[in-house]
Structures are given as C-alpha cells and as structure tokens.
C-alpha cells in the first residue's frame, strides 16, 4: 500500500510541475527586488514614495498641534491614496509607452 501512495504522489507532483504557468526559482529578497526593478523601473519609485509618505506622516503627526488624531490620519490616508494612484498612473503610462511607442517593430508588409 505504501508503494502505491508514493507512486500516486510522484505522479501528482509530475502533473503539477508540467501544468505550472510560472517557473519559480529560489531567490533572495534582494534578488527579487533587483528583478522587479529591472522589469518595472517605477517599482523602486513607488517604494521610495511609500517610505517618504510614512516618514512625512510620522513627522507631521508629532507636530500636528491641536488637530485631532482621527482627522489627521484621515487626511494622511487620502494623501497616501493619492500617491498610490499617481504611481500606478505613471507606471501604466510608462509600460504603455514602452510597449507601443519605444519598441515599435517594423511592419512585415513594406509599402511599395
């Protein structure tokens, strides 16, 4: 019975590996960050924007004066969402320009 279970498990593993869409490779966090940065250069800009928004929010929270914390955090959330939308828009514009404007392949049918 044990040998049949091992065979079934091996067959299941073989079927799963042949149906994989992505080729997952063990990579460290720094290698993954480098790969993502090469694939989409807006990615590090988004990370930097997130870091700057968090640092700005922490500084302003400390020096908010008499404003209530809930109002301050609501305004900070709106600002952070605006930053995310701006980064997504820039990333989308970059990828569209890269695909349709910068990498124009010559057409196969040449005009006569």
Steps between C-alpha positions, in 0.01 A plus 500: 500500500785735580662462157169585329471819708853605401424433133179702518681786671781495241245498217315789663826695534586433134156619388526814712847587371395459137198728553692783665459836334796670663848364554560567868862520599635543849619857527589726789309817579777718354505295177122529476516878554769528230291290258185703566696824454626384161155384390322816615719802582205677667504236777792656697341842454181366660698352790680832548167685487355270764802554725486876456125511570548296820787718620310820416191368679698407811665843510173686447318284755753602760456869410127504421410758765140493621363290212330182614682176412204358307477803269877499448507129416206541261687775314816292497308204354364718220850626423640146500226382264577790268866396498403143411270612218772728362760220507260257334417753230867571432577128491216433258603789277861376502405144410267619222768728355757225527276251321339719235731797444860409582501137380331545166587201287526557128190386318529180300324641194723770358331766290586492129 
